[in-house]
Coordinates of C-alpha atoms in Angstrom, one line a residue:
Chain A
M1 CA -22.9 12.3 34.8
P2 CA -22.9 8.5 35.5
Q3 CA -22.7 8.0 31.8
A4 CA -19.6 10.2 31.5
A5 CA -18.1 8.6 34.5
K6 CA -18.6 5.1 33.0
R7 CA -17.1 6.3 29.8
N8 CA -13.9 7.3 31.5
L9 CA -13.8 4.4 33.9
Y10 CA -12.7 1.6 31.6
P11 CA -9.9 3.5 29.8
L12 CA -8.6 4.8 33.0
G13 CA -8.6 1.4 34.6
F14 CA -6.9 0.0 31.6
L15 CA -4.3 2.8 31.8
V16 CA -3.5 2.0 35.4
L17 CA -3.3 -1.7 34.5
V18 CA -0.8 -1.0 31.7
A19 CA 1.2 1.4 33.8
G20 CA 1.5 -1.3 36.5
L21 CA 2.4 -4.1 34.1
P22 CA 6.2 -3.8 34.3
L23 CA 6.0 -4.4 38.1
V24 CA 4.7 -7.9 37.4
M25 CA 6.3 -8.6 34.0
R26 CA 10.0 -8.2 33.9
D27 CA 10.7 -10.1 30.8
N28 CA 12.4 -7.8 28.2
Y29 CA 10.8 -9.6 25.3
Y30 CA 7.3 -8.9 26.4
L31 CA 8.2 -5.3 27.4
H32 CA 9.5 -4.9 23.8
L33 CA 6.2 -6.1 22.5
M34 CA 4.3 -3.7 24.7
I35 CA 6.5 -0.8 23.6
L36 CA 5.7 -1.7 20.0
F37 CA 2.0 -2.0 20.8
L38 CA 2.0 1.4 22.4
M39 CA 3.8 2.9 19.4
W40 CA 1.2 1.4 17.1
V41 CA -1.6 2.9 19.3
V42 CA -0.2 6.3 18.5
I43 CA 0.2 5.7 14.8
G44 CA -3.1 3.9 14.5
S45 CA -5.0 6.7 16.3
A46 CA -3.4 9.3 14.1
W47 CA -4.4 7.4 10.9
N48 CA -7.8 6.9 12.3
L49 CA -8.4 10.7 12.6
I50 CA -7.5 11.4 9.0
A51 CA -9.0 8.3 7.5
G52 CA -11.7 7.1 9.9
Y53 CA -13.1 10.5 10.8
T54 CA -12.2 12.7 7.9
G55 CA -12.5 10.0 5.3
Q56 CA -9.2 10.8 3.5
V57 CA -7.5 7.5 3.4
S58 CA -3.8 7.9 3.6
F59 CA -1.5 5.2 2.2
G60 CA 1.6 7.1 3.1
D61 CA 1.8 7.1 6.9
A62 CA 5.4 5.9 6.5
A63 CA 6.3 9.3 5.0
F64 CA 5.4 11.1 8.2
F65 CA 6.9 8.3 10.3
G66 CA 10.1 8.5 8.4
C67 CA 10.2 12.3 8.7
G68 CA 10.0 12.0 12.5
A69 CA 12.6 9.2 12.7
Y70 CA 15.0 11.0 10.4
T71 CA 14.6 14.2 12.3
A72 CA 15.7 12.5 15.5
G73 CA 18.4 10.5 13.7
L74 CA 19.9 13.4 11.7
L75 CA 20.0 15.7 14.7
S76 CA 22.1 13.2 16.5
F77 CA 24.1 12.2 13.5
H78 CA 25.1 15.7 12.3
L79 CA 24.8 17.9 15.3
G80 CA 25.3 15.4 18.2
V81 CA 22.1 16.6 19.7
S82 CA 20.3 14.1 21.8
P83 CA 17.7 12.2 19.7
W84 CA 15.1 12.9 22.4
W85 CA 14.8 16.4 20.8
G86 CA 13.4 14.5 17.9
L87 CA 10.3 13.7 20.0
A88 CA 9.7 17.4 20.2
L89 CA 10.7 18.3 16.7
G90 CA 9.9 15.2 14.7
G91 CA 6.2 15.9 14.9
F92 CA 6.7 19.4 13.5
T93 CA 8.9 18.2 10.7
A94 CA 6.2 15.8 9.7
V95 CA 3.6 18.6 9.8
A96 CA 6.0 20.8 7.7
V97 CA 6.1 18.1 5.1
G98 CA 2.4 17.2 5.4
L99 CA 0.9 20.7 5.1
P100 CA 2.2 21.8 1.7
F101 CA 1.5 18.3 0.4
G102 CA -2.1 18.5 1.8
W103 CA -2.5 22.0 0.4
I104 CA -1.8 20.7 -3.1
C105 CA -3.4 17.3 -2.9
F106 CA -6.6 17.9 -1.1
R107 CA -8.0 19.2 -4.3
M108 CA -8.1 15.6 -5.3
R109 CA -10.7 13.3 -4.0
G110 CA -11.1 9.7 -2.8
A111 CA -8.6 7.3 -4.3
Y112 CA -6.5 10.0 -5.9
F113 CA -5.5 11.3 -2.5
A114 CA -4.6 7.8 -1.4
L115 CA -2.4 7.5 -4.5
A116 CA -0.7 10.8 -3.9
T117 CA 0.2 9.9 -0.4
L118 CA 1.7 6.7 -1.8
A119 CA 3.8 8.8 -4.2
L120 CA 4.9 11.1 -1.4
N121 CA 6.2 8.2 0.6
E122 CA 8.1 6.8 -2.4
V123 CA 9.6 10.2 -3.2
L124 CA 10.9 10.6 0.4
R125 CA 12.2 7.0 0.4
Q126 CA 14.1 7.5 -2.9
G127 CA 15.3 10.9 -1.7
A128 CA 16.6 9.5 1.6
T129 CA 18.4 6.7 -0.4
I130 CA 19.9 9.1 -2.9
A131 CA 21.1 11.8 -0.5
E132 CA 23.8 9.6 0.9
K133 CA 26.0 12.3 2.3
F134 CA 23.2 13.7 4.4
T135 CA 21.2 10.7 5.4
G136 CA 23.7 7.9 5.1
G137 CA 21.8 6.4 2.2
M138 CA 21.1 2.7 2.3
V139 CA 23.5 2.2 5.2
G140 CA 21.1 4.1 7.5
I141 CA 21.8 5.9 10.8
L142 CA 23.0 4.2 13.9
I143 CA 22.8 6.0 17.3
M144 CA 23.7 5.0 20.8
P145 CA 20.5 4.2 22.8
S146 CA 20.1 6.5 25.8
F147 CA 19.0 3.7 28.2
T148 CA 20.0 0.1 28.5
S149 CA 16.8 -0.8 30.3
K150 CA 13.5 -1.0 28.4
L151 CA 11.5 0.6 31.3
P152 CA 12.1 4.3 30.4
Y153 CA 11.1 3.6 26.8
Y154 CA 8.0 1.8 28.1
Y155 CA 6.8 4.7 30.1
V156 CA 7.6 7.3 27.4
A157 CA 5.6 5.2 24.9
L158 CA 2.8 4.8 27.4
A159 CA 2.6 8.5 28.0
M160 CA 2.5 9.1 24.3
A161 CA -0.2 6.6 23.7
A162 CA -2.3 8.0 26.5
A163 CA -1.8 11.5 25.3
S164 CA -2.6 10.6 21.7
I165 CA -5.8 8.8 22.7
S166 CA -7.0 11.6 25.0
S167 CA -6.2 14.2 22.4
L168 CA -8.1 12.2 19.8
R169 CA -11.1 11.9 22.2
W170 CA -10.9 15.6 22.7
V171 CA -10.6 16.5 19.0
V172 CA -13.5 14.3 17.8
R173 CA -15.8 15.7 20.5
S174 CA -15.0 19.3 19.6
K175 CA -16.4 21.3 16.8
P176 CA -13.6 20.5 14.2
G177 CA -14.3 16.8 15.0
Y178 CA -17.8 17.1 13.8
Y179 CA -16.7 19.0 10.8
F180 CA -14.3 16.1 10.0
V181 CA -17.1 13.6 10.1
S182 CA -19.3 15.8 7.9
I183 CA -16.6 15.9 5.3
R184 CA -16.3 12.1 5.4
E185 CA -20.1 11.6 5.0
D186 CA -20.7 14.1 2.3
Q187 CA -18.1 16.7 1.2
D188 CA -20.4 18.6 -1.0
A189 CA -23.1 18.9 1.6
A190 CA -20.4 20.0 4.1
E191 CA -19.2 22.7 1.7
S192 CA -22.7 23.9 1.1
L193 CA -23.1 24.4 4.8
G194 CA -20.2 26.8 4.7
I195 CA -17.5 24.5 6.1
N196 CA -14.1 25.2 4.6
T197 CA -13.4 21.6 3.8
H198 CA -9.9 22.3 2.4
L199 CA -8.9 23.9 5.7
Y200 CA -10.4 21.2 7.9
K201 CA -8.8 18.4 5.8
M202 CA -5.5 20.2 6.3
L203 CA -6.0 20.4 10.0
S204 CA -6.9 16.7 10.1
L205 CA -3.7 15.9 8.1
A206 CA -1.6 18.1 10.4
Y207 CA -2.9 16.2 13.4
A208 CA -2.2 12.8 11.9
A209 CA 1.3 13.8 10.6
F210 CA 2.2 15.3 14.0
W211 CA 1.5 12.1 16.0
T212 CA 2.9 9.8 13.3
G213 CA 6.1 11.9 13.2
I214 CA 6.4 11.7 17.0
A215 CA 6.0 7.9 16.9
G216 CA 8.8 7.8 14.3
A217 CA 11.1 9.8 16.6
L218 CA 10.3 7.4 19.4
Y219 CA 11.1 4.5 17.1
M220 CA 14.5 6.0 16.3
N221 CA 15.2 6.5 20.0
Y222 CA 14.2 3.0 20.9
M223 CA 15.6 1.0 18.1
G224 CA 18.7 3.1 17.6
F225 CA 18.9 2.3 13.9
I226 CA 16.9 3.4 10.9
D227 CA 17.4 3.1 7.1
P228 CA 15.1 4.2 4.3
H229 CA 13.7 0.7 3.8
V230 CA 12.7 0.4 7.4
V231 CA 11.0 3.7 8.1
F232 CA 9.6 4.5 4.7
S233 CA 8.4 0.9 4.2
L234 CA 5.0 0.6 2.5
H235 CA 4.2 -2.8 4.0
D236 CA 5.7 -2.5 7.5
I237 CA 4.5 1.0 8.3
S238 CA 1.8 2.4 5.9
I239 CA -0.2 -0.8 5.5
M240 CA 0.3 -1.8 9.1
A241 CA -1.1 1.6 10.2
I242 CA -4.2 1.0 8.0
L243 CA -4.6 -2.5 9.3
V244 CA -4.4 -1.4 12.9
G245 CA -7.1 1.1 12.1
I246 CA -9.3 -1.2 10.1
V247 CA -9.0 -4.2 12.3
G248 CA -9.8 -2.2 15.4
G249 CA -12.5 -0.1 13.8
V250 CA -12.4 3.0 11.7
G251 CA -14.0 6.1 13.1
T252 CA -13.9 4.9 16.7
V253 CA -11.7 6.3 19.5
Y254 CA -10.5 3.0 21.0
G255 CA -10.6 1.0 17.8
P256 CA -6.9 1.6 16.9
A257 CA -5.8 0.6 20.4
V258 CA -7.6 -2.8 20.1
G259 CA -6.3 -3.1 16.5
A260 CA -2.7 -2.3 17.6
F261 CA -2.8 -4.9 20.3
L262 CA -4.2 -7.5 18.0
M263 CA -1.9 -6.8 15.1
V264 CA 1.3 -6.6 17.1
T265 CA 0.4 -9.9 18.7
V266 CA -0.5 -11.6 15.5
Q267 CA 2.6 -10.3 13.7
E268 CA 4.8 -11.5 16.5
M269 CA 2.9 -14.8 16.6
F270 CA 3.6 -15.5 13.0
R271 CA 7.2 -14.2 13.3
S272 CA 8.0 -16.4 16.2
G273 CA 6.0 -19.5 15.1
F274 CA 3.3 -19.1 17.7
F275 CA 5.7 -17.9 20.4
G276 CA 7.8 -21.0 19.9
L277 CA 4.9 -23.3 20.5
F278 CA 5.5 -25.6 17.6
Q279 CA 9.2 -25.7 18.2
W280 CA 8.6 -26.6 21.8
L281 CA 6.0 -29.3 20.7
G282 CA 8.5 -30.6 18.2
A283 CA 11.2 -30.8 20.9
V284 CA 9.0 -32.4 23.5
S285 CA 7.4 -35.0 21.2
G286 CA 10.7 -35.5 19.2
S287 CA 8.7 -35.3 16.1
E288 CA 10.5 -33.8 13.1
S289 CA 7.4 -32.7 11.3
L290 CA 6.3 -30.4 14.1
A291 CA 9.7 -28.7 14.1
K292 CA 9.4 -28.3 10.4
V293 CA 6.0 -26.7 10.8
A294 CA 7.7 -24.1 13.1
V295 CA 10.3 -23.3 10.5
V296 CA 7.7 -23.1 7.7
L297 CA 5.5 -20.8 9.8
T298 CA 8.3 -18.4 10.6
Q299 CA 9.2 -18.3 6.9
A300 CA 5.6 -17.6 5.9
H301 CA 4.8 -14.9 8.4
V302 CA 4.1 -12.3 5.8
L303 CA 1.8 -14.8 4.0
G304 CA -0.2 -15.3 7.2
F305 CA -0.3 -11.6 7.6
G306 CA -1.6 -11.1 4.1
I307 CA -4.3 -13.8 4.5
L308 CA -5.3 -12.1 7.7
V309 CA -5.8 -8.8 5.8
V310 CA -8.0 -10.5 3.3
L311 CA -10.1 -12.3 5.9
V312 CA -10.5 -9.3 8.2
I313 CA -11.8 -7.0 5.4
L314 CA -14.1 -9.7 4.2
V315 CA -15.6 -10.6 7.6
L316 CA -15.2 -7.5 9.7
P317 CA -15.2 -4.5 7.3
N318 CA -15.9 -2.1 10.2
G319 CA -13.4 -3.6 12.5
I320 CA -13.7 -5.2 15.9
V321 CA -15.0 -2.1 17.7
G322 CA -17.2 -1.0 14.8
D323 CA -18.7 -4.4 14.3
W324 CA -18.9 -5.2 18.0
P325 CA -22.7 -5.5 18.1
K326 CA -22.4 -8.0 15.2
I327 CA -19.7 -10.0 16.9
R328 CA -21.7 -10.1 20.2
K329 CA -24.7 -11.3 18.3
R330 CA -23.0 -13.9 16.2
V331 CA -20.2 -15.2 18.5
F332 CA -21.7 -14.8 22.0
R333 CA -25.3 -15.1 20.9
L334 CA -26.3 -12.0 22.8
D335 CA -28.8 -9.6 21.5
A336 CA -27.2 -6.3 20.6
G337 CA -30.0 -4.3 22.2
T338 CA -29.6 -5.7 25.7
Chain B
M1 CA 23.0 12.4 -31.4
D2 CA 23.3 8.6 -31.6
V3 CA 23.1 8.4 -27.8
F4 CA 19.9 10.6 -27.9
L5 CA 18.3 8.5 -30.6
Q6 CA 19.3 5.3 -28.9
T7 CA 17.7 6.5 -25.7
I8 CA 14.5 7.5 -27.5
V9 CA 14.3 4.0 -29.2
A10 CA 14.9 2.2 -25.9
G11 CA 12.3 4.4 -24.2
V12 CA 9.6 3.8 -26.9
L13 CA 10.2 0.1 -26.9
K14 CA 9.9 -0.1 -23.1
G15 CA 6.9 2.2 -23.4
G16 CA 5.0 -0.3 -25.5
L17 CA 5.3 -2.9 -22.8
Y18 CA 4.3 -0.3 -20.2
A19 CA 1.2 0.5 -22.2
L20 CA 0.1 -3.1 -22.1
I21 CA 0.6 -3.1 -18.3
G22 CA -1.3 0.2 -18.1
I23 CA -4.3 -0.9 -20.2
G24 CA -5.2 -3.7 -17.8
M25 CA -5.1 -1.2 -14.9
T26 CA -7.0 1.5 -16.7
L27 CA -9.8 -0.9 -17.6
I28 CA -10.1 -2.0 -14.0
M29 CA -9.9 1.5 -12.6
G30 CA -12.2 3.0 -15.2
V31 CA -15.0 0.3 -14.8
M32 CA -14.9 -0.2 -11.0
G33 CA -13.4 3.0 -9.8
I34 CA -10.9 1.1 -7.6
I35 CA -7.2 1.1 -7.7
N36 CA -5.9 -2.4 -8.1
L37 CA -2.7 -2.5 -6.0
A38 CA -2.1 -6.1 -6.8
H39 CA -1.6 -5.4 -10.6
G40 CA 2.2 -5.8 -10.6
Q41 CA 1.9 -8.9 -8.5
L42 CA -0.4 -10.5 -11.0
M43 CA 2.2 -9.7 -13.7
M44 CA 4.9 -11.3 -11.5
L45 CA 2.7 -14.4 -11.2
A46 CA 2.5 -14.6 -15.0
M47 CA 6.2 -14.2 -15.3
Y48 CA 6.6 -17.2 -13.0
V49 CA 4.2 -19.2 -15.1
T50 CA 6.4 -18.3 -18.1
F51 CA 9.5 -19.3 -16.1
V52 CA 8.1 -22.7 -15.1
L53 CA 7.0 -23.4 -18.7
S54 CA 10.3 -22.3 -20.1
T55 CA 12.1 -24.8 -17.8
M56 CA 9.9 -27.4 -19.6
G57 CA 11.1 -26.0 -22.9
V58 CA 8.1 -23.9 -23.8
D59 CA 8.9 -20.6 -25.5
P60 CA 7.7 -17.5 -23.7
Y61 CA 5.6 -16.4 -26.7
I62 CA 3.7 -19.7 -26.5
A63 CA 3.5 -19.5 -22.7
L64 CA 1.5 -16.4 -23.4
F65 CA -1.5 -18.5 -24.5
I66 CA -1.3 -20.5 -21.2
A67 CA -0.6 -17.6 -18.8
M68 CA -3.3 -15.3 -20.2
P69 CA -6.3 -17.7 -19.6
L70 CA -4.9 -18.7 -16.2
L71 CA -4.6 -15.2 -15.0
F72 CA -8.0 -14.4 -16.6
L73 CA -9.5 -17.1 -14.4
L74 CA -7.6 -15.9 -11.4
G75 CA -8.8 -12.3 -11.9
V76 CA -12.4 -13.6 -12.3
A77 CA -12.1 -15.5 -9.0
I78 CA -10.6 -12.5 -7.2
Q79 CA -13.3 -10.1 -8.3
K80 CA -16.1 -12.6 -7.7
F81 CA -15.2 -13.9 -4.3
L82 CA -13.1 -11.2 -2.8
L83 CA -14.0 -7.8 -4.2
N84 CA -17.7 -8.0 -5.2
P85 CA -18.8 -9.0 -1.6
L86 CA -17.2 -5.8 -0.4
I87 CA -19.5 -3.6 -2.6
K88 CA -22.5 -4.9 -0.7
A89 CA -21.0 -4.6 2.7
D90 CA -22.0 -1.5 4.6
T91 CA -18.8 0.2 5.6
I92 CA -17.5 3.7 6.5
L93 CA -14.6 3.6 4.1
P94 CA -15.0 2.9 0.4
E95 CA -11.2 2.2 0.3
N96 CA -11.7 -1.2 1.8
Q97 CA -11.5 -2.6 -1.7
V98 CA -8.1 -1.0 -2.4
L99 CA -6.8 -2.4 0.9
M100 CA -8.2 -5.8 -0.1
T101 CA -6.1 -5.7 -3.3
V102 CA -3.1 -4.9 -1.2
G103 CA -3.8 -8.0 0.9
I104 CA -4.2 -10.1 -2.3
G105 CA -0.9 -8.7 -3.6
M106 CA 0.9 -9.7 -0.4
V107 CA -0.6 -13.2 -0.4
V108 CA 0.4 -13.7 -4.1
T109 CA 4.0 -12.5 -3.5
E110 CA 4.4 -14.6 -0.4
I111 CA 3.0 -17.8 -2.0
V112 CA 5.4 -17.3 -4.9
R113 CA 8.3 -16.6 -2.5
F114 CA 7.3 -19.8 -0.6
I115 CA 7.5 -21.9 -3.7
F116 CA 10.4 -20.3 -5.6
T117 CA 12.3 -18.6 -2.8
S118 CA 13.5 -15.0 -3.2
D119 CA 16.2 -15.9 -5.7
Y120 CA 16.5 -14.1 -9.0
K121 CA 15.5 -16.3 -11.9
S122 CA 15.8 -15.6 -15.6
V123 CA 14.0 -17.0 -18.6
T124 CA 16.8 -17.6 -21.1
T125 CA 15.9 -17.8 -24.7
T126 CA 18.1 -17.7 -27.9
Y127 CA 16.9 -14.2 -28.6
S128 CA 17.1 -12.7 -25.1
E129 CA 20.4 -11.1 -25.8
R130 CA 20.2 -10.6 -29.5
T131 CA 20.0 -7.2 -31.1
F132 CA 19.7 -5.9 -34.7
F133 CA 20.9 -2.5 -36.0
L134 CA 19.3 0.2 -38.0
G135 CA 22.1 2.6 -38.8
N136 CA 23.9 3.0 -35.5
I137 CA 20.9 2.4 -33.4
S138 CA 20.5 -1.1 -31.8
F139 CA 17.2 -2.7 -31.3
S140 CA 16.7 -5.5 -28.8
V141 CA 14.9 -8.3 -30.7
A142 CA 12.9 -9.4 -27.7
L143 CA 11.8 -5.9 -26.9
T144 CA 10.9 -5.2 -30.5
I145 CA 8.7 -8.3 -30.7
A146 CA 7.2 -7.4 -27.4
F147 CA 6.5 -3.9 -28.7
A148 CA 4.7 -5.3 -31.7
I149 CA 2.6 -7.8 -29.7
A150 CA 1.7 -5.1 -27.2
L151 CA 0.5 -2.8 -30.0
A152 CA -1.5 -5.7 -31.5
F153 CA -3.1 -6.4 -28.1
T154 CA -3.9 -2.7 -27.6
G155 CA -5.5 -2.5 -31.0
A156 CA -7.5 -5.6 -30.4
M157 CA -8.6 -4.2 -27.0
F158 CA -9.6 -0.9 -28.6
W159 CA -11.6 -2.7 -31.3
F160 CA -13.2 -4.9 -28.7
L161 CA -14.3 -2.0 -26.5
L162 CA -15.7 0.0 -29.5
K163 CA -17.3 -2.7 -31.6
T164 CA -18.6 -5.6 -29.5
D165 CA -21.6 -5.8 -27.3
L166 CA -19.5 -6.8 -24.3
G167 CA -17.1 -4.0 -24.9
R168 CA -20.0 -1.5 -25.1
S169 CA -21.4 -2.9 -21.8
I170 CA -18.0 -2.4 -20.2
R171 CA -17.8 1.2 -21.4
A172 CA -21.4 1.8 -20.2
T173 CA -20.6 0.4 -16.8
A174 CA -17.5 2.6 -16.7
Q175 CA -19.5 5.7 -17.5
D176 CA -22.4 5.3 -15.1
K177 CA -22.9 2.1 -13.3
D178 CA -26.5 2.8 -12.2
A179 CA -27.6 3.9 -15.6
A180 CA -26.0 0.8 -17.1
T181 CA -27.9 -1.4 -14.6
L182 CA -31.1 0.3 -15.6
M183 CA -30.4 -0.3 -19.2
G184 CA -30.2 -4.0 -18.6
V185 CA -26.5 -4.5 -18.3
N186 CA -25.5 -7.1 -15.7
T187 CA -22.9 -4.9 -14.1
G188 CA -21.9 -7.5 -11.6
R189 CA -20.9 -9.8 -14.4
I190 CA -19.2 -7.0 -16.3
T191 CA -17.0 -6.1 -13.3
V192 CA -16.0 -9.8 -13.0
I193 CA -15.1 -10.0 -16.7
T194 CA -13.3 -6.7 -16.6
F195 CA -11.1 -7.8 -13.8
G196 CA -10.4 -11.0 -15.7
L197 CA -9.5 -9.0 -18.8
G198 CA -7.2 -6.7 -16.9
S199 CA -5.4 -9.6 -15.3
G200 CA -5.1 -11.3 -18.7
L201 CA -3.6 -8.3 -20.3
V202 CA -1.0 -7.8 -17.6
A203 CA -0.2 -11.5 -17.9
A204 CA 0.6 -10.9 -21.5
A205 CA 2.9 -8.1 -20.5
G206 CA 4.5 -10.4 -18.0
C207 CA 5.2 -13.1 -20.6
L208 CA 6.7 -10.5 -23.0
L209 CA 8.9 -9.0 -20.3
A210 CA 10.1 -12.4 -19.0
P211 CA 12.8 -13.0 -21.6
V212 CA 14.5 -9.6 -21.0
Y213 CA 14.1 -9.1 -17.2
Y214 CA 14.9 -10.9 -14.0
V215 CA 12.0 -12.8 -12.3
F216 CA 11.8 -12.4 -8.6
P217 CA 8.9 -12.2 -6.1
D218 CA 9.3 -8.6 -5.2
L219 CA 9.1 -7.1 -8.6
G220 CA 5.3 -6.7 -8.3
G221 CA 5.4 -3.6 -6.2
P222 CA 7.5 -1.3 -8.5
F223 CA 5.4 -2.4 -11.5
T224 CA 2.1 -1.7 -9.7
A225 CA 3.5 1.8 -9.1
K226 CA 4.4 2.1 -12.8
A227 CA 1.0 0.9 -13.8
F228 CA -0.8 3.6 -12.0
I229 CA 1.6 6.3 -13.0
I230 CA 0.7 5.3 -16.6
T231 CA -3.0 5.2 -15.7
I232 CA -3.0 8.6 -14.2
L233 CA -0.9 10.0 -17.1
G234 CA -3.3 8.6 -19.6
G235 CA -6.5 9.4 -17.8
L236 CA -8.7 6.8 -16.2
G237 CA -10.4 4.3 -18.4
S238 CA -8.8 5.5 -21.6
T239 CA -7.1 2.9 -23.7
V240 CA -5.5 5.4 -26.0
G241 CA -4.4 7.3 -23.0
A242 CA -2.7 4.2 -21.6
I243 CA -0.6 4.0 -24.8
F244 CA 0.5 7.6 -24.5
G245 CA 1.0 7.2 -20.8
G246 CA 3.1 4.1 -21.3
V247 CA 5.3 5.6 -24.0
T248 CA 5.8 8.8 -22.0
L249 CA 6.9 6.9 -18.9
G250 CA 9.2 4.7 -20.9
L251 CA 10.8 7.8 -22.6
A252 CA 11.0 9.7 -19.4
E253 CA 12.7 6.8 -17.6
S254 CA 15.3 6.2 -20.3
L255 CA 16.0 9.9 -20.7
G256 CA 16.4 10.2 -17.0
A257 CA 18.6 7.2 -16.8
T258 CA 20.8 8.4 -19.6
Y259 CA 21.2 12.1 -18.7
F260 CA 20.9 12.1 -14.9
G261 CA 22.1 8.7 -13.8
M262 CA 20.6 5.3 -13.2
E263 CA 19.5 6.0 -9.6
F264 CA 17.1 8.7 -10.8
E265 CA 15.1 6.3 -13.0
D266 CA 12.3 5.8 -10.5
I267 CA 12.2 9.4 -9.2
V268 CA 11.5 10.6 -12.8
G269 CA 8.3 8.5 -12.9
L270 CA 7.1 9.8 -9.6
T271 CA 7.9 13.4 -10.4
I272 CA 5.9 13.1 -13.6
F273 CA 3.1 11.5 -11.7
I274 CA 2.9 14.3 -9.2
L275 CA 3.1 17.0 -11.9
V276 CA 0.3 15.4 -13.9
L277 CA -1.9 15.1 -10.8
L278 CA -1.3 18.8 -10.2
F279 CA -1.5 20.3 -13.6
L280 CA -3.4 17.9 -15.8
P281 CA -5.8 16.0 -13.4
G282 CA -7.6 14.2 -16.3
G283 CA -4.4 13.0 -17.8
F284 CA -3.8 12.9 -21.6
K285 CA -7.4 12.0 -22.1
R286 CA -8.2 15.6 -21.5
L287 CA -6.1 16.6 -24.5
T288 CA -7.0 13.9 -26.9
K289 CA -10.7 13.7 -26.0
V290 CA -10.7 10.0 -27.0

């Protein structure tokens, strides 16, 4: 009992902290970052279930993300329905796309599945670009945002992140959760024990597609604009989802949340030139070279991001949460056992 | 009829180049069992090498002899310092290596963008635009030369894999890494050499493509996609399969572009990719048994 209480205490405390954050922090920019962070928690957790727990690495999260976003966008664009309906329906559209795909592609193993998800994403992106009459093509879809303030979006995103993490916790501690892990560890052994691996892989995919689709719908509502290159982007969505999972820790419940926080911060740090630090230093010291560093850094933000990918995989292949004992030992010089 | 023949010719010529791109990938995939998602980006790098050399007045076909060794060394370094350490690391997901190649691809693209900006460059030569005619069918001179060189490289590669000791070691590693290690093959060294060879071959493709195509940092991604469509089509690790795969993709793309419209060019490749995955999981290797 104390064990279980302790297990719930930290996340709950953190949840209360995050819920209370807007009371203290009124700056729209930081609220925006927090909303992005919460959205990535949802996507990262979803990716973590299919890849980290079931071992089926998906390179096509953007496909489900885009499905959700386009569901919300198209409903509003063609039928004038509030895009908030997308939050309810976007997840199901993504599942509707994901299940037939999974039914076909789960016969393939390992890297082949990853490739097939990549292809699915490309097909959807090309499709959304070509079907100009229906989706607006390259021009994209623009909707009026429902709220001018960021607060409602913040709490919707927070509710989603909390729901996705608690559902992930519930799933991985239930029977299917253990089946998922058995498939990851040894598919043949799992099959020989009578587990219908095809079915459970599909379930895992459906879960991941559902939450990613919902996150996509939230994105549409929040940003008010989507086009095929944004929501079906390999780098910005699919790779980012994998990074969030890997940096945080694959196969851990809270890993993606840690990863999401870190990745959103790092991405923004590079994009804004360390939150304007260098620009400010340049302005204060009057030195031209520091101002130039700021410009160069903002231009090279993808480069910094790429180098980070390489370093993280090299140094922390199991992510921060997964390699936490190692980090404690190396960085804080504490013994892992104590 | 002329339109149809012209389409076929264009497709086959393009297919020769695609084959050269695919062979590098199929080698890497076959030997190491990982997908190299930085393949197109390495080709893009070779194209920039060609571009820089051509501004100094070096012909692309001579630049080939500079770009290939350079990319070979880069490939060796990537495998040795970035990919091999991952094999030893104890991780949950084997796909870490694939993700690593994605990271490498991003870094390569962004470094190039940093130096050359995103502008479209072109390598202009006297033969870039020249064509010759057989009957009513036109042949692009640059593409025909590229086709011939690509065939020569493919043949050389085939001979190398079949007849030399190193080639035999590579094939042994591809078939069964553990068994090859037990037979005294230094598999660590073989993977390093293979990645180098794969990069060198795709560098050759880049040099051959440079005179007839625009050069820009983002062209890596689409060509990586093409490379693994070819690899899947041909079957993993099969050199002959890569030729068939390359020519099939080239043909399908030009037929699609002629008879459906330009915007369908990419979708045709993806459709073939999915169909092959579904109905012919081993690729053409299954049919030819080579």
